[in-house]
Coordinates of C-alpha atoms in Angstrom, one line a residue:
Chain F
X874 CA -0.2 0.0 0.2
X875 CA 1.1 3.7 -0.3
X876 CA 1.8 5.6 2.3
X877 CA 3.1 9.1 3.7
X878 CA 4.1 10.0 7.1
X879 CA 1.0 11.9 8.7
X880 CA 3.6 15.1 9.0
X881 CA 4.5 15.3 5.4
X882 CA 1.0 16.0 4.0
X883 CA 2.6 19.2 2.6
X884 CA 5.5 17.1 0.4
X885 CA 2.3 15.5 -1.3
X886 CA 0.6 18.7 -2.0
X887 CA 4.1 19.9 -3.2
X888 CA 4.4 16.6 -5.3
X889 CA 1.0 17.1 -6.9
X890 CA 1.2 20.7 -7.6
X891 CA 4.4 19.6 -9.3
X892 CA 2.5 17.4 -11.5
X893 CA 0.5 20.2 -12.7
X894 CA -2.6 20.1 -10.2
X895 CA -4.3 23.0 -8.3
X896 CA -4.0 21.7 -4.8
X897 CA -6.9 22.5 -2.8
X898 CA -6.5 21.9 1.0
X899 CA -7.6 22.8 4.5
X900 CA -4.8 25.7 5.4
X901 CA -4.2 27.4 8.2
X902 CA -5.4 31.1 7.3
X903 CA -4.7 33.2 10.3
X904 CA -5.5 30.9 12.6
X905 CA -8.6 29.7 10.8
X906 CA -8.8 26.5 9.2
X907 CA -9.9 27.1 5.6
X908 CA -9.8 24.9 2.4
X909 CA -8.2 26.8 -0.4
X910 CA -5.4 27.0 -2.7
X911 CA -2.0 25.5 -1.5
X912 CA 1.1 27.4 -1.7
X913 CA 4.5 26.4 -1.4
X914 CA 4.8 27.2 2.7
X915 CA 1.3 27.0 3.6
X916 CA 0.4 24.5 6.7
X917 CA -2.2 21.6 6.2
X918 CA -4.5 21.5 8.9
X919 CA -6.5 18.2 9.4
X920 CA -7.6 19.1 13.0
X921 CA -10.6 21.0 12.7
X922 CA -13.8 20.8 9.8
X923 CA -12.7 23.7 7.7
X924 CA -14.9 26.9 7.9
X925 CA -15.8 26.4 4.0
X926 CA -17.0 23.4 1.9
X927 CA -15.5 21.6 -1.0
X928 CA -18.3 23.4 -3.4
X929 CA -16.6 26.2 -3.5
X930 CA -14.2 24.9 -5.9
X931 CA -17.0 23.7 -8.4
X932 CA -19.5 26.2 -7.8
X933 CA -17.7 29.4 -6.7
X934 CA -19.4 32.1 -5.0
X935 CA -19.7 34.2 -8.1
X936 CA -18.9 32.9 -11.9
X937 CA -19.1 34.8 -15.1
X938 CA -21.1 32.5 -17.6
X939 CA -21.8 34.8 -20.3
X940 CA -19.7 38.0 -21.8
X941 CA -21.0 40.4 -24.7
X942 CA -18.8 43.2 -26.0
X943 CA -21.4 46.5 -26.3
X944 CA -21.1 49.5 -28.8
X945 CA -24.2 51.8 -28.7
X946 CA -27.3 49.9 -29.9
X947 CA -24.8 46.7 -31.0
X948 CA -23.7 43.9 -28.9
X949 CA -21.6 41.0 -29.8
X950 CA -21.8 37.8 -28.0
X951 CA -18.1 36.5 -26.6
X952 CA -17.1 33.1 -26.0
X953 CA -17.1 32.4 -22.4
X954 CA -15.1 29.0 -21.0
X955 CA -15.4 27.7 -17.7
X956 CA -12.3 28.3 -15.7
X957 CA -11.7 24.6 -14.8
X958 CA -8.1 23.7 -14.2
X959 CA -7.0 20.3 -13.0
X960 CA -7.8 20.1 -9.3
X961 CA -7.1 18.1 -6.2
X962 CA -9.3 18.6 -3.2
X963 CA -6.9 17.2 -1.0
X964 CA -8.1 15.9 2.7
X965 CA -11.3 17.2 2.6
X966 CA -13.8 15.4 4.7
X967 CA -16.1 12.4 3.6
X968 CA -19.2 14.5 4.4
X969 CA -17.7 17.1 1.5
X970 CA -17.6 14.3 -0.9
X971 CA -20.8 13.1 0.1
X972 CA -22.1 16.3 -1.2
X973 CA -20.9 16.1 -4.4
X974 CA -23.6 13.2 -5.5
X975 CA -25.9 15.6 -5.0
X976 CA -24.5 18.3 -6.5
X977 CA -23.9 16.2 -9.6
X978 CA -27.5 15.1 -9.5
X979 CA -28.8 18.5 -9.6
X980 CA -26.6 20.4 -11.7
X981 CA -27.6 17.3 -14.3
X982 CA -31.1 17.1 -13.3
X983 CA -32.7 19.0 -16.3
X984 CA -29.9 21.6 -17.5
X985 CA -26.8 19.9 -17.9
X986 CA -24.8 22.7 -15.7
X987 CA -21.3 23.2 -18.2
X988 CA -19.6 25.3 -15.9
X989 CA -20.1 23.1 -12.7
X990 CA -19.5 19.9 -14.9
X991 CA -16.3 21.3 -16.3
X992 CA -14.8 22.1 -12.8
X993 CA -16.0 18.1 -11.5
X994 CA -14.1 16.5 -14.4
X995 CA -11.3 18.1 -13.5
X996 CA -11.4 17.7 -9.9
X997 CA -9.7 14.8 -8.1
X998 CA -11.6 14.1 -5.0
X999 CA -9.4 12.6 -2.0
X1000 CA -11.2 13.1 1.3
X1001 CA -9.5 11.9 4.9
X1002 CA -11.2 9.3 7.1
X1003 CA -11.9 11.3 10.3
X1004 CA -10.8 10.2 13.4
X1005 CA -11.9 13.1 15.6
X1006 CA -15.0 14.8 15.4
X1007 CA -17.0 17.8 17.3
X1008 CA -20.5 18.1 19.0
X1009 CA -22.0 19.8 15.4
X1010 CA -20.8 16.6 13.3
X1011 CA -23.5 14.0 12.7
X1012 CA -23.0 12.3 9.4
X1013 CA -24.1 9.0 11.0
X1014 CA -27.7 10.4 11.5
X1015 CA -27.6 11.2 7.7
X1016 CA -26.5 7.9 6.0
X1017 CA -23.1 8.8 6.1
X1018 CA -20.1 8.2 7.8
X1019 CA -16.6 9.2 8.8
X1020 CA -15.0 6.6 6.6
X1021 CA -17.5 7.1 3.8
X1022 CA -16.0 6.6 0.2
X1023 CA -18.9 8.1 -1.9
X1024 CA -18.1 10.5 -4.0
X1025 CA -14.0 9.8 -3.7
X1026 CA -11.4 9.2 -6.3
X1027 CA -8.7 8.0 -3.3
X1028 CA -8.8 7.9 0.6
X1029 CA -6.2 9.3 2.9
X1030 CA -6.7 6.8 5.8
X1031 CA -4.8 7.7 9.3
X1032 CA -2.7 4.5 10.5
X1033 CA -0.2 3.9 12.8
X1034 CA -1.9 5.8 15.4
X1035 CA -1.9 8.8 13.4
X1036 CA 1.8 8.9 12.3
X1037 CA 0.7 7.5 9.0
X1038 CA -1.4 7.9 6.2
X1039 CA -2.6 5.7 3.7
X1040 CA -3.3 6.8 0.1
X1041 CA -6.0 4.1 -1.5
X1042 CA -7.1 5.1 -5.0
X1043 CA -10.6 3.6 -5.8
X1044 CA -11.2 5.2 -9.3
X1045 CA -9.2 5.6 -12.4
X1046 CA -8.6 9.6 -11.5
X1047 CA -7.2 8.1 -8.1
X1048 CA -5.1 6.2 -10.0
X1049 CA -3.9 8.8 -12.1
X1050 CA -3.4 10.7 -8.8
X1051 CA -1.0 8.2 -7.0
X1052 CA 1.0 8.1 -10.4
X1053 CA 1.3 11.8 -10.3
X1054 CA 2.3 11.8 -6.7
X1055 CA 5.2 9.7 -7.4
X1056 CA 8.2 9.6 -4.8
X1057 CA 6.1 11.6 -2.3
X1058 CA 4.5 7.9 -1.3
X1059 CA 6.2 4.8 0.3
X1060 CA 5.6 1.7 -0.6
X1061 CA 4.7 -0.6 2.8
X1062 CA 2.2 -1.7 5.2
X1063 CA 0.4 0.1 7.7
X1064 CA -2.9 -0.6 10.2
X1065 CA -5.5 1.9 9.6
X1066 CA -6.8 3.6 12.5
X1067 CA -10.7 3.1 13.5
X1068 CA -12.6 6.2 12.2
X1069 CA -14.1 8.4 14.8
X1070 CA -17.6 7.3 16.3
X1071 CA -20.2 9.8 16.2
X1072 CA -23.3 9.1 17.7
X1073 CA -26.7 9.1 16.0
X1074 CA -28.3 12.4 17.3
X1075 CA -31.8 11.9 15.3
X1076 CA -33.8 9.5 13.3
X1077 CA -33.9 10.8 9.9
X1078 CA -36.4 8.9 8.4
X1079 CA -38.7 10.2 11.1
X1080 CA -38.0 13.9 10.2
X1081 CA -38.4 13.1 6.5
X1082 CA -42.0 11.1 7.5
X1083 CA -43.0 14.2 10.1
X1084 CA -42.4 17.1 7.4
X1085 CA -45.0 15.1 4.6
X1086 CA -47.6 16.0 7.1
X1087 CA -46.4 19.3 8.5
X1088 CA -46.1 22.0 6.5
X1089 CA -48.5 23.7 8.8
X1090 CA -47.1 23.0 12.3
X1091 CA -46.5 25.5 15.4
X1092 CA -43.0 24.0 15.2
X1093 CA -41.7 26.1 12.4
X1094 CA -42.0 29.5 14.4
X1095 CA -40.7 28.1 17.5
X1096 CA -37.8 26.6 16.1
X1097 CA -36.8 29.7 13.8
X1098 CA -36.6 32.1 17.0
X1099 CA -32.8 32.6 16.7
X1100 CA -32.6 32.8 13.3
X1101 CA -31.7 36.9 12.0
X1102 CA -31.9 35.9 8.0
X1103 CA -28.5 35.6 7.2
X1104 CA -26.8 33.3 4.1
X1105 CA -23.9 32.1 6.3
X1106 CA -25.4 28.4 6.8
X1107 CA -26.2 28.3 2.8
X1108 CA -22.8 29.4 1.9
X1109 CA -20.9 27.0 4.4
X1110 CA -23.1 24.1 3.2
X1111 CA -21.6 21.7 0.9
X1112 CA -25.1 20.9 -0.6
X1113 CA -26.6 24.2 -1.0
X1114 CA -26.9 25.1 -4.5
X1115 CA -29.3 27.9 -4.9
X1116 CA -27.8 30.8 -7.4
X1117 CA -29.2 33.9 -8.6
X1118 CA -28.3 35.2 -12.4
X1119 CA -27.2 38.6 -12.4
X1120 CA -26.2 41.1 -15.6
X1121 CA -23.6 43.5 -14.9
X1122 CA -22.7 46.4 -17.9
X1123 CA -20.5 49.0 -18.2
X1124 CA -21.0 51.1 -21.6
X1125 CA -18.3 48.7 -23.3
X1126 CA -19.2 45.4 -22.0
X1127 CA -21.8 43.3 -20.1
X1128 CA -21.1 40.2 -18.0
X1129 CA -24.0 37.9 -17.0
X1130 CA -23.0 36.1 -13.5
X1131 CA -24.2 33.2 -11.3
X1132 CA -23.8 34.2 -7.7
X1133 CA -24.6 32.4 -4.6
X1134 CA -27.8 33.1 -3.3
X1135 CA -29.8 32.0 -0.1
X1136 CA -33.3 31.1 0.8
X1137 CA -32.3 32.4 4.0
X1138 CA -32.7 36.1 3.0
X1139 CA -36.0 37.5 2.5
X1140 CA -35.2 38.7 -1.0
X1141 CA -34.9 35.3 -2.3
X1142 CA -38.6 34.8 -2.8
X1143 CA -39.7 38.2 -3.0
X1144 CA -42.4 38.7 -6.0
X1145 CA -42.1 41.9 -8.3
X1146 CA -45.4 43.0 -6.9
X1147 CA -44.3 43.1 -3.3
X1148 CA -45.8 39.8 -2.2
X1149 CA -43.3 37.6 -0.5
X1150 CA -45.1 34.0 0.0
X1151 CA -42.1 33.5 2.7
X1152 CA -42.6 36.3 4.5
X1153 CA -40.5 35.5 7.6
X1154 CA -37.6 33.3 9.1
X1155 CA -40.1 30.7 10.3
X1156 CA -41.5 30.1 6.4
X1157 CA -37.7 30.3 5.5
X1158 CA -36.2 27.8 7.8
X1159 CA -39.3 25.7 7.2
X1160 CA -37.8 25.4 3.4
X1161 CA -34.7 24.8 4.5
X1162 CA -35.5 21.9 6.5
X1163 CA -38.0 20.7 3.9
X1164 CA -35.7 21.1 1.0
X1165 CA -33.0 19.2 2.6
X1166 CA -35.1 16.3 4.3
X1167 CA -38.3 15.9 1.9
X1168 CA -38.0 17.6 -1.4
X1169 CA -34.8 16.5 -2.4
X1170 CA -35.1 13.1 -1.0
X1171 CA -38.6 12.6 -3.2
X1172 CA -37.2 14.1 -6.1
X1173 CA -33.8 12.6 -6.0
X1174 CA -33.8 9.5 -3.5
X1175 CA -31.3 11.4 -2.0
X1176 CA -30.6 13.5 1.5
X1177 CA -29.7 17.1 1.2
X1178 CA -27.6 17.2 4.1
X1179 CA -24.7 15.4 4.9
X1180 CA -23.8 16.2 8.3
X1181 CA -21.1 18.1 8.2
X1182 CA -22.5 20.8 10.6
X1183 CA -20.6 23.8 9.2
X1184 CA -23.9 25.4 9.3
X1185 CA -24.0 25.3 13.2
X1186 CA -20.5 25.9 13.4
X1187 CA -20.5 29.6 11.4
X1188 CA -24.0 30.6 12.5
X1189 CA -23.8 33.6 14.8
X1190 CA -27.0 33.3 16.1
X1191 CA -26.7 29.5 17.5
X1192 CA -29.3 27.9 14.9
X1193 CA -28.4 24.0 14.7
X1194 CA -29.8 21.7 11.5
X1195 CA -28.8 18.8 14.0
X1196 CA -30.5 20.6 16.8
X1197 CA -33.9 21.2 14.7
X1198 CA -34.0 17.8 13.2
X1199 CA -33.5 16.4 16.8
X1200 CA -36.4 18.5 17.9
X1201 CA -38.8 17.4 14.9
X1202 CA -37.9 13.8 15.8
X1203 CA -39.2 14.2 19.5
X1204 CA -42.2 15.4 17.6
X1205 CA -42.7 12.3 16.2
X1206 CA -42.3 10.3 19.6
X1207 CA -45.4 12.5 21.2
X1208 CA -48.8 11.0 21.0
X1209 CA -50.5 10.9 17.7
X1210 CA -52.3 13.7 16.3
X1211 CA -56.1 13.8 15.8
X1212 CA -55.5 13.7 12.0
X1213 CA -54.2 9.8 12.4
Chain I
X402 CA -21.4 35.9 38.1
X403 CA -25.0 35.3 40.3
X404 CA -26.7 33.3 37.3
X405 CA -29.2 32.3 39.9
X406 CA -30.1 36.2 40.8
X407 CA -30.1 36.7 36.9
X408 CA -32.6 33.6 36.7
X409 CA -34.5 34.6 39.3
X410 CA -35.3 38.2 38.1
X411 CA -35.9 36.8 34.4
X412 CA -38.7 34.2 36.3
X413 CA -40.0 37.1 38.6
X414 CA -40.5 39.4 35.3
X415 CA -42.3 36.7 33.2
X416 CA -44.6 35.6 35.9
X417 CA -45.9 39.3 36.8
X418 CA -46.0 40.3 33.4
X419 CA -43.8 43.0 33.0
X420 CA -41.9 40.7 30.2
X421 CA -43.9 38.5 27.8
X422 CA -40.1 36.9 26.8
X423 CA -36.8 36.9 28.0
X424 CA -33.9 36.7 25.7
X425 CA -30.9 35.6 27.0
X426 CA -28.5 32.6 26.9
X427 CA -28.5 28.8 27.2
X428 CA -26.0 26.2 27.2
X429 CA -26.0 23.9 24.0
X430 CA -23.1 21.4 24.6
X431 CA -20.7 24.0 25.4
X432 CA -21.8 26.8 22.7
X433 CA -23.4 29.5 24.2
X434 CA -26.6 30.2 22.3
X435 CA -29.5 32.4 22.5
X436 CA -32.8 31.3 24.9
X437 CA -36.2 32.6 24.3
X438 CA -38.0 32.2 27.5
X439 CA -41.5 33.2 27.8
X440 CA -42.6 30.5 30.7
X441 CA -41.1 31.5 34.2
X442 CA -40.6 27.9 35.0
X443 CA -38.3 27.7 32.0
X444 CA -35.7 30.5 33.4
X445 CA -33.6 28.1 35.1
X446 CA -32.1 27.4 31.6
X447 CA -30.7 30.8 31.3
X448 CA -26.7 30.8 31.4
X449 CA -24.3 33.7 31.4
X450 CA -20.5 33.9 30.9
X451 CA -17.8 35.8 28.9
X452 CA -18.6 33.2 25.9
X453 CA -21.9 34.8 25.6
X454 CA -20.9 37.6 23.1
X455 CA -23.9 37.9 20.7
X456 CA -25.7 41.2 20.8
X457 CA -29.3 40.0 21.5
X458 CA -30.7 43.5 21.2
X459 CA -30.7 42.5 17.1
X460 CA -33.6 40.5 18.1
X461 CA -35.6 44.0 18.3
X462 CA -35.5 44.2 14.8
X463 CA -36.9 40.8 14.2
X464 CA -40.5 41.5 13.4
X465 CA -41.7 38.1 14.4
X466 CA -40.5 38.9 17.8
X467 CA -42.5 41.9 18.0
X468 CA -45.7 40.2 19.6
X469 CA -43.5 39.4 22.3
X470 CA -43.2 42.9 23.5
X471 CA -42.5 43.9 26.4
X472 CA -39.2 41.9 26.5
X473 CA -36.6 41.5 28.9
X474 CA -32.7 41.3 27.2
X475 CA -29.7 40.3 28.7
X476 CA -27.2 42.9 28.1
X477 CA -23.3 43.7 28.5
X478 CA -22.4 47.3 28.7
X479 CA -21.9 47.4 24.8
X480 CA -25.4 45.9 24.5
X481 CA -27.3 48.2 26.5
X482 CA -25.8 51.1 24.7
X483 CA -27.1 49.5 21.5
X484 CA -30.5 49.4 23.2
X485 CA -30.1 52.9 24.5
X486 CA -29.2 54.2 20.8
X487 CA -32.0 52.2 19.3
X488 CA -34.4 54.2 21.8
X489 CA -32.5 57.3 20.8
X490 CA -33.5 56.1 16.6
X491 CA -36.9 55.9 17.6
X492 CA -36.7 52.2 17.1
X493 CA -37.8 50.8 20.3
X494 CA -40.1 52.8 22.6
X495 CA -39.5 52.5 26.7
X496 CA -42.2 50.3 27.4
X497 CA -40.7 47.6 25.0
X498 CA -37.8 46.5 26.4
X499 CA -36.0 46.0 29.9
X500 CA -32.8 45.4 30.3
X501 CA -31.1 42.3 32.5
X502 CA -27.7 43.9 32.9
X503 CA -24.6 42.5 33.3
X504 CA -21.0 43.7 33.4
X505 CA -17.8 42.5 31.5
X506 CA -16.3 41.5 35.0
X507 CA -18.7 39.3 36.3
X508 CA -21.4 41.6 38.0
X509 CA -25.0 41.5 37.7
X510 CA -27.0 44.9 37.6
X511 CA -30.5 43.1 37.9
X512 CA -33.5 44.4 36.1
X513 CA -33.0 48.1 34.4
X514 CA -35.2 50.4 32.3
X515 CA -33.8 52.0 29.4
X516 CA -33.6 55.4 32.2
X517 CA -31.9 53.0 34.5
X518 CA -29.6 51.7 31.8
X519 CA -28.6 54.8 30.4
X520 CA -27.8 56.1 34.0
X521 CA -25.8 53.0 34.8
X522 CA -23.6 53.4 31.7
X523 CA -23.2 57.0 32.2
X524 CA -22.2 56.6 35.9
X525 CA -20.0 53.2 35.7
X526 CA -19.6 52.6 31.9
X527 CA -18.7 56.1 30.4
X528 CA -15.3 54.8 29.3
X529 CA -15.0 51.6 27.7
X530 CA -11.3 50.8 26.9
X531 CA -10.7 49.4 23.3
X532 CA -8.6 46.1 23.0
X533 CA -4.9 46.8 23.1
X534 CA -4.6 44.6 20.3
X535 CA -7.2 46.1 18.0
X536 CA -5.7 49.7 19.1
X537 CA -2.4 48.4 18.2
X538 CA -3.6 47.1 14.4
X539 CA -6.0 50.1 14.2
X540 CA -2.3 51.9 14.6
X541 CA -0.3 49.9 12.1
X542 CA -3.0 50.4 9.4
X543 CA -3.2 54.1 9.9
X544 CA 0.4 54.3 9.5
X545 CA -0.1 52.9 5.9
X546 CA 0.3 54.6 2.8
X547 CA -3.4 55.0 1.2
X548 CA -2.1 52.4 -1.3
X549 CA -0.7 49.8 1.2
X550 CA -4.3 50.4 3.0
X551 CA -6.3 49.7 -0.2
X552 CA -4.4 46.9 -0.7
X553 CA -4.8 45.6 2.6
X554 CA -8.8 45.9 2.7
X555 CA -9.2 44.6 -0.8
X556 CA -7.3 41.5 0.6
X557 CA -9.8 41.3 3.6
X558 CA -12.8 42.1 1.5
X559 CA -12.1 39.5 -1.2
X560 CA -12.9 36.6 1.6
X561 CA -16.2 38.0 2.0
X562 CA -18.9 35.9 0.4
X563 CA -21.8 38.4 0.9
X564 CA -23.9 36.1 3.3
X565 CA -24.7 39.5 5.2
X566 CA -24.2 37.7 8.8
X567 CA -22.4 40.7 9.8
X568 CA -25.8 42.8 9.0
X569 CA -27.9 40.1 10.5
X570 CA -25.8 40.3 13.8
X571 CA -26.1 44.0 13.7
X572 CA -29.2 45.7 16.2
X573 CA -28.4 48.8 14.4
X574 CA -28.6 47.3 10.8
X575 CA -32.8 47.4 11.1
X576 CA -33.5 48.5 7.4
X577 CA -36.5 46.9 6.0
X578 CA -34.6 47.3 2.6
X579 CA -30.8 47.3 2.9
X580 CA -28.9 49.0 0.2
X581 CA -27.7 45.5 -1.0
X582 CA -31.6 44.6 -1.7
X583 CA -31.9 47.5 -4.0
X584 CA -32.3 45.9 -7.2
X585 CA -34.8 47.6 -9.5
X586 CA -31.8 48.4 -10.7
X587 CA -29.0 47.0 -8.6
X588 CA -27.3 49.2 -6.8
X589 CA -24.4 47.5 -5.6
X590 CA -22.9 44.5 -7.3
X591 CA -24.1 41.1 -5.6
X592 CA -21.0 39.0 -7.1
X593 CA -19.5 38.0 -3.9
X594 CA -16.2 39.6 -5.8
X595 CA -14.0 42.7 -6.3
X596 CA -15.7 46.0 -6.4
X597 CA -19.1 44.6 -5.4
X598 CA -17.3 43.3 -2.0
X599 CA -15.5 46.5 -1.6
X600 CA -18.7 48.5 -1.8
X601 CA -20.8 46.5 0.4
X602 CA -18.1 46.5 3.1
X603 CA -17.5 50.2 3.0
X604 CA -21.0 51.3 2.8
X605 CA -22.0 48.6 6.3
X606 CA -19.3 50.8 8.3
X607 CA -20.2 53.9 6.7
X608 CA -23.6 53.3 7.6
X609 CA -22.5 52.6 11.2
X610 CA -20.7 55.4 11.6
X611 CA -21.8 57.3 14.9
X612 CA -24.2 54.5 15.6
X613 CA -21.7 51.5 16.4
X614 CA -21.9 50.8 20.0
X615 CA -18.4 48.5 19.5
X616 CA -20.1 45.2 20.7
X617 CA -18.0 43.1 17.9
X618 CA -21.2 41.0 17.1
X619 CA -20.6 41.6 13.8
X620 CA -16.9 40.7 13.5
X621 CA -18.0 37.4 15.6
X622 CA -20.3 36.5 13.2
X623 CA -18.2 36.4 10.2
X624 CA -17.6 33.2 8.8
X625 CA -14.6 34.6 6.8
X626 CA -12.8 36.6 9.8
X627 CA -13.0 39.8 8.1
X628 CA -11.6 42.2 10.8
X629 CA -14.7 44.9 10.5
X630 CA -14.1 46.1 14.1
X631 CA -10.8 47.8 12.7
X632 CA -13.4 50.1 10.5
X633 CA -16.2 50.3 13.1
X634 CA -13.8 51.8 15.8
X635 CA -11.9 54.0 13.5
X636 CA -15.2 55.8 12.3
X637 CA -16.4 55.7 16.0
X638 CA -13.4 57.6 17.0
X639 CA -13.6 59.7 14.3
X640 CA -17.3 61.1 15.2
X641 CA -16.1 60.8 18.8
X642 CA -13.5 63.6 17.9
X643 CA -15.7 65.6 15.1
X644 CA -18.9 65.6 16.7
X645 CA -17.9 65.1 20.7
X646 CA -20.4 62.6 20.9
X647 CA -20.5 58.8 22.0
X648 CA -23.6 57.2 21.2
X649 CA -25.7 55.0 23.2
X650 CA -25.6 57.0 26.5
X651 CA -28.3 59.5 26.0
X652 CA -31.7 58.0 24.6
X653 CA -32.5 62.0 24.1
X654 CA -29.8 62.6 22.1
X655 CA -30.1 63.6 18.2
X656 CA -28.5 60.7 15.7
X657 CA -25.2 62.2 14.3
X658 CA -26.2 61.2 11.0
X659 CA -29.8 62.2 11.2
X660 CA -29.5 65.6 12.8
X661 CA -28.1 68.8 11.2
X662 CA -27.7 72.3 12.3
X663 CA -28.5 75.6 10.4
X664 CA -25.1 76.9 12.3
X665 CA -23.0 74.3 11.0
X666 CA -19.7 75.1 9.7
X667 CA -19.6 73.4 6.3
X668 CA -20.9 75.2 3.4
X669 CA -22.2 72.1 2.1
X670 CA -24.9 71.4 4.3
X671 CA -26.8 74.6 4.1

C-alpha cells in the first residue's frame, strides 16, 4: 500500500502541484482552517473541519457565465469557457465528498450545467477519514460515516496511531493521482486507525415522515426564533446550490454572473408585486428543512444534508440543523395527532 | 456572576407580566446560544459567562418577535448602549424593553428600564477601553500609505461571500430594505468579488458611523474572519473627535447622521 508520513502531507501537496494539479487543501489561514489553494509554505491542518466546504471550488460564490461587447445599440457575444483547472481536493472531509453526489445530480437534473461539470470533471477528490469529530458533526444521522467513500477518487486513511497516512485509490482518477504523486509516497504496510465514533443524533426517516404531513406546524416559528436571516449557513453548506443570475454592464461590456443565493434571505422569494410567499424566518427555515429532508429525497432519492455541521459552526445566532432535526424527531415520539 | 439572581429576575418578570419574553443565553453542548424564555419555569435554562458575545438587541428588529413585547434582554454594557441608541433612533419605546444588566467582569446589575440603563452606563461605563491588540492594529493600518491600506482591505474583502452575517448580527442594521437589496435597478454588485465586496463592506461601515456601539457582534459573526471592528472603531473614534459624541449613552440625543444644524461650519450642508 502507498503511505506517507502524517506530518508530510505538504510533500504530497507539493508533488501534486509539480504534477500540474491545483491543490486545494485545509490550510491554516490566520488561525482559521479554510479550504483554499495550497501554495509553497502553507501549513495543511486536518485537525478541524474547515470553515468552508469543497463546493466552493466546483460552484464558486460568483462566476462569469456570459460576456458581451457593447457598442451603442450593437452587442457581440463573446465566448466564455469555464475556468476549470485540473484540481485535487486534498484531505477534504468525507461529508464534502458525499455532497458531490447531490451536486452532480442537481446540476445535471434537467439542464446540464457546463460550468459545474467542467470543474467537476477536472477535480480529483481525496477525502481523509475522520478520526476526530466535534459536537456539531452528525454524518451518521444522515446516512454518512466518518470513513464513507461516496464521491471519493482516493481516500487518505490515518494509520499507525495517526503517524502515517494510507493513500488508497478508488477510481481511475485516483490511480492517476497516485502515479502523479510518485516518490512522495512510500510502499509499505500500516494498520488503519479506527474512524471516530459519531453518535446518531436523530432518526432521519422520522424527520422526513413528519415533514410530509407538517407543512403547517407551530414548530416552525418555535425552532426559527434565533435565526436573524443571513446566508452564512447556506454558504458554508456543502450541498446548498441556489444561485441568482445577474447581468452587470458598463458602456462597453456586459457580463452575466451566477452568484450564490440563499433561501434565508427575504429577497429570495420577494415577488415583483411586493408579495412574499415566505414572509418570515419561520417560513424560510421550513423551506430549508423541507428542501434538505423532504423535497430532495422525494425527487432524487438522496438526502440534502451530509451532516458536516458547518451551518451550526458558522451561525452567529446559534441555529443548528441537527438540533432542529432532533426537535422534529422528538415530535414524532409524542402522542399521535388527531389527523391519523 | 450570580446566574441564580439573573434566573430569579427573569422568572419574576415573566410571572408578573412585566415581560412576555426574556432573551438570554442557554448552553448547548458547551456553546452559548440564544434562549427565548416565555415561561417562568424555563428561566433556569439561562446561563451567562464571557462566552456570551452575541448582541441580543438584534432581536428587536425581528418582526416575528414583536408580539412578545415587552421583552427583557440580557445585556452587557455594549449591548446596553445598543438599546439606548435604538431608543434614540426611535426604534424601540421605553415600554417595549427591559434590561437584565451584566457587566463585562462578572457583576450582575439587575432589572433596568432604559432610563436606568442609560444612568448606569454614564455612571460606570462612560469609558470603555478598547482591546490593546485592536488599538495596535489600528495604529499599524493608520500608518500605511493609502495604496498599502487599499491593498490590505482589498485582500480582507476578497474573502467576503456576501452572506450578510455582519448585517444580521447588528442591532443597528435594521433597514427593512438594505442598500444591497435595492435591485430595481441593482445599486451594488451582489457578486462576491471585487468592487461589489469593497462597496458592500465600506457602505456597511459608513452606515454605522456614529451608530456603532462597538459590541463586536458583526466581526464575531463573520464566517470569513474579516476584521470589521478595525473599520467600526476608527469611524466611531472619528465621530467622537469631530462631533464630541459617544453614542448609546443618551436616549434623547439626536443621531449624528440624522441631524443637522443651521450653524454648521461646513457650507455644503446649508
